[in-house]
PDB file of C-alpha atoms in Angstrom:
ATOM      1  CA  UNK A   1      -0.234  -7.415 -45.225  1.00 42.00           C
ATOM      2  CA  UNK A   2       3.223  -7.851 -43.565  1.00 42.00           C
ATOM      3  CA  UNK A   3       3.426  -3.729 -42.619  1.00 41.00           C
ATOM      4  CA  UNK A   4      -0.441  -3.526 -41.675  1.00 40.00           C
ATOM      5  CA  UNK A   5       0.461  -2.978 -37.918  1.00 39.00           C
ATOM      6  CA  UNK A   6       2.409   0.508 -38.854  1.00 38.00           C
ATOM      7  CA  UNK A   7      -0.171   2.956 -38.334  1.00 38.00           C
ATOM      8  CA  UNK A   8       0.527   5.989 -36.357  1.00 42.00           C
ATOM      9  CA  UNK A   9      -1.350   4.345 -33.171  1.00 45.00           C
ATOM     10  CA  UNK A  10       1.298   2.195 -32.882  1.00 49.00           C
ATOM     11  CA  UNK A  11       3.836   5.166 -32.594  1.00 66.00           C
ATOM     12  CA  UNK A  12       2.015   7.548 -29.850  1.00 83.00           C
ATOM     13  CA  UNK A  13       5.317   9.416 -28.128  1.00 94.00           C
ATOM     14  CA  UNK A  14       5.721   9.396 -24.374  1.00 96.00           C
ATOM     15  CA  UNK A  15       5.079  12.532 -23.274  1.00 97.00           C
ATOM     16  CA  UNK A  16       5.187  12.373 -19.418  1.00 98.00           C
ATOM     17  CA  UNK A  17       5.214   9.814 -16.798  1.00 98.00           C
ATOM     18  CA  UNK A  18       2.461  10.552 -13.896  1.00 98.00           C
ATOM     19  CA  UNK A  19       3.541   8.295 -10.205  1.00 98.00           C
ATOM     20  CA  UNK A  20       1.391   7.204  -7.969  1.00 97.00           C
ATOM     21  CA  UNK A  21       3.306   7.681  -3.774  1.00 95.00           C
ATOM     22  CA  UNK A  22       2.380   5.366  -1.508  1.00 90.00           C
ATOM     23  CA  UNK A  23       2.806   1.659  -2.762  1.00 91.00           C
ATOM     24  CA  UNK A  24       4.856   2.749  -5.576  1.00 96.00           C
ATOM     25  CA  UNK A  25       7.403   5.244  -4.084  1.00 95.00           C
ATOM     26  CA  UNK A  26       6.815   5.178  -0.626  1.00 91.00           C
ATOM     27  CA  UNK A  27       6.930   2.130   1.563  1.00 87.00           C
ATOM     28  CA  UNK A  28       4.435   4.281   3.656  1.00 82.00           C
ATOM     29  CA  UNK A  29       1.411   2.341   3.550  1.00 83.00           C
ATOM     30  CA  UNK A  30       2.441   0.484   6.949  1.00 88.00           C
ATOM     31  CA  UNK A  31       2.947   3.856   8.307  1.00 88.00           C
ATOM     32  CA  UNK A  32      -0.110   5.176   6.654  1.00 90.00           C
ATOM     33  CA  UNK A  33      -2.196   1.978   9.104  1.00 94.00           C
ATOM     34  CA  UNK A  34      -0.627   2.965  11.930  1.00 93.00           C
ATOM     35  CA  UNK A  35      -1.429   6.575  11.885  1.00 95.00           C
ATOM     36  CA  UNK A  36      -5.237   5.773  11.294  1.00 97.00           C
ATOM     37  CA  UNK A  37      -4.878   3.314  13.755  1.00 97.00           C
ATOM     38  CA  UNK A  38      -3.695   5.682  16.201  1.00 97.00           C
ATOM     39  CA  UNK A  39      -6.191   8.574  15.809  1.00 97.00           C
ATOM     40  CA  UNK A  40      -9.032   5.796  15.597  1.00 97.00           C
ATOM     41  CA  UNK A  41      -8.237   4.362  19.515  1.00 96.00           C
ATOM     42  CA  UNK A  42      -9.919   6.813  21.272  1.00 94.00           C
ATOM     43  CA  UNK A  43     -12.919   6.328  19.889  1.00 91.00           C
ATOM     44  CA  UNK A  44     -12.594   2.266  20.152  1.00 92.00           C
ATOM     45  CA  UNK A  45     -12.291   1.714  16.555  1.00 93.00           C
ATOM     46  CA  UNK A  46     -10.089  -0.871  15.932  1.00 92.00           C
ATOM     47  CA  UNK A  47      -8.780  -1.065  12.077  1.00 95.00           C
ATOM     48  CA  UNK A  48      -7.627  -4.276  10.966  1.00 95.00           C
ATOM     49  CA  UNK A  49      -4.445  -4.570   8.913  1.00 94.00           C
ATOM     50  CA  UNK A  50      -6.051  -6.832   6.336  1.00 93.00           C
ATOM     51  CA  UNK A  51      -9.725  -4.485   6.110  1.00 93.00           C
ATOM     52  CA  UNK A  52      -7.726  -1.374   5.798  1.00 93.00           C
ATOM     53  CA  UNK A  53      -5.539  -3.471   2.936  1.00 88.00           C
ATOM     54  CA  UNK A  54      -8.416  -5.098   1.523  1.00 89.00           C
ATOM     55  CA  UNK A  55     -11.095  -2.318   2.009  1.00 90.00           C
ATOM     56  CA  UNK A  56      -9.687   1.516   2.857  1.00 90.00           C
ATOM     57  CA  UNK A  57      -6.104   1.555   0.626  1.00 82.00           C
ATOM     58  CA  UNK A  58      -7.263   3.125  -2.327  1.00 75.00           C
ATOM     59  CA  UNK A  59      -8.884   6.261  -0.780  1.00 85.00           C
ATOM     60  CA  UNK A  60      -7.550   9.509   0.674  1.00 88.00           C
ATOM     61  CA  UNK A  61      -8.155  10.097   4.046  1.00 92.00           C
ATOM     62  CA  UNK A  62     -11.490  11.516   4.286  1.00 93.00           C
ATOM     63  CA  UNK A  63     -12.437   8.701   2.646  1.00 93.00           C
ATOM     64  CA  UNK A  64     -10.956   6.096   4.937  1.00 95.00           C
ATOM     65  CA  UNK A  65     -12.839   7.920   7.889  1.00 96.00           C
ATOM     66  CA  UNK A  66     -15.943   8.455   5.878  1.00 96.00           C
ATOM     67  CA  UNK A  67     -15.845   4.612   4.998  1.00 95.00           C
ATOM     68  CA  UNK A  68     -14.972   3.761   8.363  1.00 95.00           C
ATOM     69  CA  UNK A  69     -17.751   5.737  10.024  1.00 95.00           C
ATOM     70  CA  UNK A  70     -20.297   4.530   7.584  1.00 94.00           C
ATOM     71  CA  UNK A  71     -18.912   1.069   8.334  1.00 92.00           C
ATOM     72  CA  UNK A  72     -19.048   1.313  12.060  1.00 92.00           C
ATOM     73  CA  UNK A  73     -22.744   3.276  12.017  1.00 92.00           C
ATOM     74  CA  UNK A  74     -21.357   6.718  14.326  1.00 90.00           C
ATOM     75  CA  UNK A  75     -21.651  10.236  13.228  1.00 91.00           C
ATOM     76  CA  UNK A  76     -19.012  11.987  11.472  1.00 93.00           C
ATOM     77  CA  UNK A  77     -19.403  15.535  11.807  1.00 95.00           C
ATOM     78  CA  UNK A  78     -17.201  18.039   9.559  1.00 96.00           C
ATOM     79  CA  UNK A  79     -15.186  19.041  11.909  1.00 96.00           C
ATOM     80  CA  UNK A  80     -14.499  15.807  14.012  1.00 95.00           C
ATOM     81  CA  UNK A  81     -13.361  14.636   9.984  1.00 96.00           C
ATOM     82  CA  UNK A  82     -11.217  17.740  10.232  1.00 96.00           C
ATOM     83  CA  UNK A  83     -10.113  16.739  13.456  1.00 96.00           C
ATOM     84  CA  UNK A  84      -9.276  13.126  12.273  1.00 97.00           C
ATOM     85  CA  UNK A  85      -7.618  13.963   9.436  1.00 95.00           C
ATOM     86  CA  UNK A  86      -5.191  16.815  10.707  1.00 95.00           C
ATOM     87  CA  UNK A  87      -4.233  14.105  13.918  1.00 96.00           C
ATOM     88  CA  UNK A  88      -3.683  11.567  11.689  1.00 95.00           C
ATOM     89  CA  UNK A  89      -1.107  13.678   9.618  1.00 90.00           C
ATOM     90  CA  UNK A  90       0.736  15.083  12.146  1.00 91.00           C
ATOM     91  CA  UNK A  91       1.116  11.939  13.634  1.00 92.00           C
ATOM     92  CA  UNK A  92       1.899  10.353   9.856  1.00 88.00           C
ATOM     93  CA  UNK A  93       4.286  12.906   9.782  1.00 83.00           C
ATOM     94  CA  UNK A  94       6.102  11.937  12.869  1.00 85.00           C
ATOM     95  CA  UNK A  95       6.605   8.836  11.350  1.00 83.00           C
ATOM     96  CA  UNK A  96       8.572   9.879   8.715  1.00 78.00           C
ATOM     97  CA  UNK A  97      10.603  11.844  10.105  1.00 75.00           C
ATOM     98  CA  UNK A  98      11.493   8.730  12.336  1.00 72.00           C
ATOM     99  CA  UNK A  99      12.972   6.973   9.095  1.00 59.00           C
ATOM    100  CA  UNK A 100      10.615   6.073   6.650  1.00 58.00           C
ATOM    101  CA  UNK A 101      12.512   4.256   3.638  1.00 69.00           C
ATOM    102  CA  UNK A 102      11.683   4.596  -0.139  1.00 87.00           C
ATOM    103  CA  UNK A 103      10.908   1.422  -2.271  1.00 91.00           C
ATOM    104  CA  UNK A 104      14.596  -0.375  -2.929  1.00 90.00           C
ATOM    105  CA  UNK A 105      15.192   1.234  -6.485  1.00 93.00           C
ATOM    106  CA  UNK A 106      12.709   3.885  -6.005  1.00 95.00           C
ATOM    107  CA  UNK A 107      14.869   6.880  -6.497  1.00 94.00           C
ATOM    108  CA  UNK A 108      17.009   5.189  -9.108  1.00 96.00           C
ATOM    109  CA  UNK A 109      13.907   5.090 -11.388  1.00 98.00           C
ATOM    110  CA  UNK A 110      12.659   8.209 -10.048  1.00 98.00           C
ATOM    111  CA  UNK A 111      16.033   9.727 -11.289  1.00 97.00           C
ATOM    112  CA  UNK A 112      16.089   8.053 -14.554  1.00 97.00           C
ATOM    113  CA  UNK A 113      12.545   8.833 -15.550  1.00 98.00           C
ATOM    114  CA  UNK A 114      13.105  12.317 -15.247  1.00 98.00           C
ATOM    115  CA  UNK A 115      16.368  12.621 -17.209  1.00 97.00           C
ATOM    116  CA  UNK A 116      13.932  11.686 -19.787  1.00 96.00           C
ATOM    117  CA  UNK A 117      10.543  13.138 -19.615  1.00 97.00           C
ATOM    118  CA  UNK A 118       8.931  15.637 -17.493  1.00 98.00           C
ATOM    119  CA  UNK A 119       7.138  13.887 -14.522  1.00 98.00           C
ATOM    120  CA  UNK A 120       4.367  14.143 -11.813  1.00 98.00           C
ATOM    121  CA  UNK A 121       2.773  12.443  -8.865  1.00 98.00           C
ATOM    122  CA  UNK A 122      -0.948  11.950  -8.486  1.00 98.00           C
ATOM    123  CA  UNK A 123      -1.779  10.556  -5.315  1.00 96.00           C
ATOM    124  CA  UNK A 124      -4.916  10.338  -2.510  1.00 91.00           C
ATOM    125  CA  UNK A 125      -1.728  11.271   0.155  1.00 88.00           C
ATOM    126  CA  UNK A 126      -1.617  14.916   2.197  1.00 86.00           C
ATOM    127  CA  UNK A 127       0.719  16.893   0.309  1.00 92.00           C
ATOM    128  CA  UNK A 128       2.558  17.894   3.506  1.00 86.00           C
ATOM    129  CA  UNK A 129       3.082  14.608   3.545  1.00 84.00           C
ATOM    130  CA  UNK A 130       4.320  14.111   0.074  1.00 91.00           C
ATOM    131  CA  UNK A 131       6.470  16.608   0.649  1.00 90.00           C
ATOM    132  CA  UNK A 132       8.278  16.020   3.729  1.00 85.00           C
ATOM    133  CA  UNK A 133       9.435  12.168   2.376  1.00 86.00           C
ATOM    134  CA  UNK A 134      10.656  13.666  -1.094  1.00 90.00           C
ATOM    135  CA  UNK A 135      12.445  16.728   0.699  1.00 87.00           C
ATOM    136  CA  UNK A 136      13.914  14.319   3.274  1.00 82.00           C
ATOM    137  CA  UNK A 137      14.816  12.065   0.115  1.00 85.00           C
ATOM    138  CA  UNK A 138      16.077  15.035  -2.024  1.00 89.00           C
ATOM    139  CA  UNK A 139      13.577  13.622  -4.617  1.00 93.00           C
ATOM    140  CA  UNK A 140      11.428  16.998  -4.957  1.00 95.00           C
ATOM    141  CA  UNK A 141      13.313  18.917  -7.950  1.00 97.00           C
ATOM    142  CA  UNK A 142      12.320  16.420  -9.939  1.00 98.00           C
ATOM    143  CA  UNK A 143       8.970  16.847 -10.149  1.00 98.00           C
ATOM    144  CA  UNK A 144       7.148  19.441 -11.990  1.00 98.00           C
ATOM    145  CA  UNK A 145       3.739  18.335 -10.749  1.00 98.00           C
ATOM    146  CA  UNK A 146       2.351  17.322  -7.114  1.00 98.00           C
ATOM    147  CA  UNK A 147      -1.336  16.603  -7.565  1.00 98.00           C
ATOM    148  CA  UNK A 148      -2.681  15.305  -3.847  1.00 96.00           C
ATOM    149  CA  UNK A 149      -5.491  14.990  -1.916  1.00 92.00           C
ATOM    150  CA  UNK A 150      -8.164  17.887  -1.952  1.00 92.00           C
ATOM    151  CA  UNK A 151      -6.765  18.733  -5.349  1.00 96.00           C
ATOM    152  CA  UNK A 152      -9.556  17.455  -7.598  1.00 96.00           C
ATOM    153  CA  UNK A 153     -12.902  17.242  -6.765  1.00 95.00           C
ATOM    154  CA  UNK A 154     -12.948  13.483  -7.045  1.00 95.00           C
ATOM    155  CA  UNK A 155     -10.249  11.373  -5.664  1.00 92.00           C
ATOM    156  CA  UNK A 156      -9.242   7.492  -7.147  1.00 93.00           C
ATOM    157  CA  UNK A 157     -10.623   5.246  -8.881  1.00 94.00           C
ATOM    158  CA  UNK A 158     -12.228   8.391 -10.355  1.00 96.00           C
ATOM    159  CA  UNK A 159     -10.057   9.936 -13.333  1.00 98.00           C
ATOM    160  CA  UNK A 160     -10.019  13.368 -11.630  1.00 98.00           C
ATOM    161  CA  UNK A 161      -6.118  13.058 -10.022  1.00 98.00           C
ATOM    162  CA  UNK A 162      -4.512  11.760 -13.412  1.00 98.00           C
ATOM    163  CA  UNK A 163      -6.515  14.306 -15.556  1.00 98.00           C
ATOM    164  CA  UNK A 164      -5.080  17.031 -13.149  1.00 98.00           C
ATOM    165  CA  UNK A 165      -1.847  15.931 -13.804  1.00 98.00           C
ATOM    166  CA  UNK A 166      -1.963  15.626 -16.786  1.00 98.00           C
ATOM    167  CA  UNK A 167      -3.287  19.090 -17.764  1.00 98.00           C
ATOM    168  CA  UNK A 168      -0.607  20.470 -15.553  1.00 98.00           C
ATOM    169  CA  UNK A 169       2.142  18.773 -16.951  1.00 98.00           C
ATOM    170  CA  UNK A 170       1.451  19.341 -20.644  1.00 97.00           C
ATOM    171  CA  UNK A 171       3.109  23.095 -20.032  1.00 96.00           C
ATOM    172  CA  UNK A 172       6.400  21.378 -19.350  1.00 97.00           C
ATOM    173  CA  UNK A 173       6.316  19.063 -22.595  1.00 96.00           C
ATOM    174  CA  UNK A 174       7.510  21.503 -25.555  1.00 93.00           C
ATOM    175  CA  UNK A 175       9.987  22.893 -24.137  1.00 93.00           C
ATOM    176  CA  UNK A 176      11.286  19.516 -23.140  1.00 93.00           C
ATOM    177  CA  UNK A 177      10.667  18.998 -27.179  1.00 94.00           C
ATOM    178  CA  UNK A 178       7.930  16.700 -26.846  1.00 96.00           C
ATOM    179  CA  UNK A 179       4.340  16.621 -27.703  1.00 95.00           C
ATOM    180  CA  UNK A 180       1.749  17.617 -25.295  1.00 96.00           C
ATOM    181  CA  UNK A 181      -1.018  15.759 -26.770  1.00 95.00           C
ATOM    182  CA  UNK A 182       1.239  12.726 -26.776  1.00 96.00           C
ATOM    183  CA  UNK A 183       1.260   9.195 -24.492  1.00 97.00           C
ATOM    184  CA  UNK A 184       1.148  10.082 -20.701  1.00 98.00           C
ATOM    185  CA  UNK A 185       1.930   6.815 -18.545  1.00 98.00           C
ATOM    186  CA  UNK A 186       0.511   5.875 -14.891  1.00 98.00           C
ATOM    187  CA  UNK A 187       2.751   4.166 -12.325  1.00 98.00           C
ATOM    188  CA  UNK A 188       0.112   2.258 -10.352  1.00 98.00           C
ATOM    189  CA  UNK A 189       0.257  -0.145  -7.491  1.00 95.00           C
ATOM    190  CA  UNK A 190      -3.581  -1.025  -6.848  1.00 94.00           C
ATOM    191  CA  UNK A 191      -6.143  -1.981  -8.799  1.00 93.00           C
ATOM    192  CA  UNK A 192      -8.290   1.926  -7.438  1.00 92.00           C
ATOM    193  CA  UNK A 193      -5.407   3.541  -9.064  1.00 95.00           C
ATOM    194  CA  UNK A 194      -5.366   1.682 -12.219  1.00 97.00           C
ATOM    195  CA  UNK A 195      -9.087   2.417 -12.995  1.00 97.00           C
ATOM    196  CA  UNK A 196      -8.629   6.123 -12.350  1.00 97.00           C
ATOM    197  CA  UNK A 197      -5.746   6.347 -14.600  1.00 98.00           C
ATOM    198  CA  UNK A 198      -7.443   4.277 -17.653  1.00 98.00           C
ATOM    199  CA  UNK A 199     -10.300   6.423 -17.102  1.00 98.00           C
ATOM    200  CA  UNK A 200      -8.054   9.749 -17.434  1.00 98.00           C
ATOM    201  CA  UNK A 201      -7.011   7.614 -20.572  1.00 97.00           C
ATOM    202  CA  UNK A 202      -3.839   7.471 -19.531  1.00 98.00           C
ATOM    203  CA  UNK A 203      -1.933   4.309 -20.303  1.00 98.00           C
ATOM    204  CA  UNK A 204      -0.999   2.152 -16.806  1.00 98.00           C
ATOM    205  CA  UNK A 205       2.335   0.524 -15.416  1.00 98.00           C
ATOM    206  CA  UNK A 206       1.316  -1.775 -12.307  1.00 98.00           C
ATOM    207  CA  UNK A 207       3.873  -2.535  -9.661  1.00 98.00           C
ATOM    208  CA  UNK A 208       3.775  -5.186  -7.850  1.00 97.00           C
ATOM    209  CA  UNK A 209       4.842  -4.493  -4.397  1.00 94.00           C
ATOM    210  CA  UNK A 210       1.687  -4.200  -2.574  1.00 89.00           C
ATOM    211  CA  UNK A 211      -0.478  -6.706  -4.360  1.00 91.00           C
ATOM    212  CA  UNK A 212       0.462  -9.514  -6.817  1.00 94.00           C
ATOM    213  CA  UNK A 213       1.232  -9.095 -10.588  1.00 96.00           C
ATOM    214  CA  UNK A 214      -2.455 -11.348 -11.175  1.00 95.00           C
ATOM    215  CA  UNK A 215      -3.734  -8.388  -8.860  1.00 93.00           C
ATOM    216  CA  UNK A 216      -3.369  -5.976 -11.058  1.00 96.00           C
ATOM    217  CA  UNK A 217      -4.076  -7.195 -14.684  1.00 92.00           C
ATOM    218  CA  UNK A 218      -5.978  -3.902 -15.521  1.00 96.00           C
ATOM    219  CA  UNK A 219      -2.154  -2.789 -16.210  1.00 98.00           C
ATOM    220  CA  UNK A 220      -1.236  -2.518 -19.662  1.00 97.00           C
ATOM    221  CA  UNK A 221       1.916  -4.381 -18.330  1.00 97.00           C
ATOM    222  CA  UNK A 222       3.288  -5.013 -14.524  1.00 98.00           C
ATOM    223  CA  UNK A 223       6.668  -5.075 -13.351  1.00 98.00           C
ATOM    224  CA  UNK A 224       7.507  -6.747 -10.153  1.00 97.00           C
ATOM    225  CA  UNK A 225       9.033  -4.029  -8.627  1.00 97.00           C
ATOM    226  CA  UNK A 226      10.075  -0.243  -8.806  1.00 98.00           C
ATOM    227  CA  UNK A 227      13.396  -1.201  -9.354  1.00 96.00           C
ATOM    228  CA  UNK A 228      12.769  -2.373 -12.365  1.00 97.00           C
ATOM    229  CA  UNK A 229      11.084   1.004 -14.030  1.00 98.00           C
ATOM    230  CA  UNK A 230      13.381   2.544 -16.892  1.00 97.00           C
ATOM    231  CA  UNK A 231      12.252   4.601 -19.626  1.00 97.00           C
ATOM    232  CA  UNK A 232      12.571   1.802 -22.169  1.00 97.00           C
ATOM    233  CA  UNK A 233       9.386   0.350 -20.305  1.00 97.00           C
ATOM    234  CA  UNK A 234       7.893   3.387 -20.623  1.00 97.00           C
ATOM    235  CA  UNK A 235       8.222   4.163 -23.858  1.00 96.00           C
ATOM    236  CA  UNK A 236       6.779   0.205 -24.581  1.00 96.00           C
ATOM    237  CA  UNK A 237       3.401   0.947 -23.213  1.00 96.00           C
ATOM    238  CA  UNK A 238       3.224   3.864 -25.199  1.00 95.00           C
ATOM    239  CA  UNK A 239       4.231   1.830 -28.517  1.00 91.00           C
ATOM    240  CA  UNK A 240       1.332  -0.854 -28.136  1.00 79.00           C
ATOM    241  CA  UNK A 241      -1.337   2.348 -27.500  1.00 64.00           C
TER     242      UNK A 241
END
């Protein structure tokens, strides 16, 4: 029948939009290698740009170490990872406060997502260091949800993040006068991040800026770049659920 496709599925309202950081908002994964790479010297660990690319992007940073470590056969004691990890922030942190640049576009779309829809980041990043790039980027107000590494007791490509989000940001839907069971959509830019956000049964934007659009076909749809994120898109994804 010609109206057979009209069935409430097809009309699941956008609720909330949940953004990955790094790869999607920040243009911090360079910095990201270069921290690691800097804490790792000492110990004569040399990470590659295309293994920590290829092999290490998807995970938080006890998971690069851990990975790394298990890689390169030495011990990892608790509180050398503790070590690790707090160097490598600090110096991460140095970084940004050198200059580190948003995605072209990336506060555009952050801006006009939010005029919209309450929204949220879920993301394997330090939240100090989440914060200090949105406050330096005046970005912060707009988010009612930071969900970051340490948060969950699972980080991507399991669901844990994007289900944390999204319980968290259900409280700001009604009084936005919108429906907290409704569509929540992932912002992804790798293919870790896509899985953990399908499996949070959340329905999946990929970007395109740190691998190709064939990359990431797991999305429900891919845009080339965070410029090109409005709400219409949004809303699209949420229309084919």
């Amino acid at each position: 029948p010609r109206h057979r496709r009209s069935s409430p599925k097809l009309h699941v309202p956008l609720s909330g939009v949940i953004f990955d950081f790094d790869g999607v908002l920040a243009d911090s994964e360079p910095l990201h290698l270069r921290a690691f790479q800097h804490v790792l010297a000492p110990r004569q660990v040399a990470l590659e740009t295309t293994d920590y690319y290829e092999q290490y992007l998807g995970f938080d940073d006890e998971g690069v170490f851990r990975a790394i470590a298990r890689a390169g056969g030495w011990e990892l004691t608790e509180a050398t990872l503790a070590e690790l990890i707090t160097r490598k922030g600090e110096y991460f942190e140095g970084l940004v406060q050198q200059g580190a640049a948003l995605f072209p576009g990336a506060a555009d779309a952050v801006r006009r997502i939010a005029s919209e829809v309450p929204i949220a980041i879920a993301s394997g990043a330090m939240r100090s260091e989440i914060e200090t790039l949105l406050s330096t980027t005046n970005l912060r107000r707009h988010f009612q949800v930071i969900v970051a590494s340490g948060d969950t007791p699972r980080s991507k490509p399991a669901p844990d993040p994007y289900a944390r989000a999204v319980d968290l940001l259900r409280q700001f839907t009604e009084p936005a006068g919108l429906d907290p069971e409704g569509c929540f959509v992932a912002v992804e830019d790798s293919n870790w991040g896509i899985e953990s956000a399908l499996a949070a049964g959340l329905r999946c934007i990929g970007i395109a800026q740190t691998y190709p659009a064939d990359a990431l076909r797991g999305a429900h749809t891919v845009l080339a770049s965070i410029d090109h994120l409005d709400i219409k898109a949004v809303q699209q994804v949420c229309r084919n659920a």
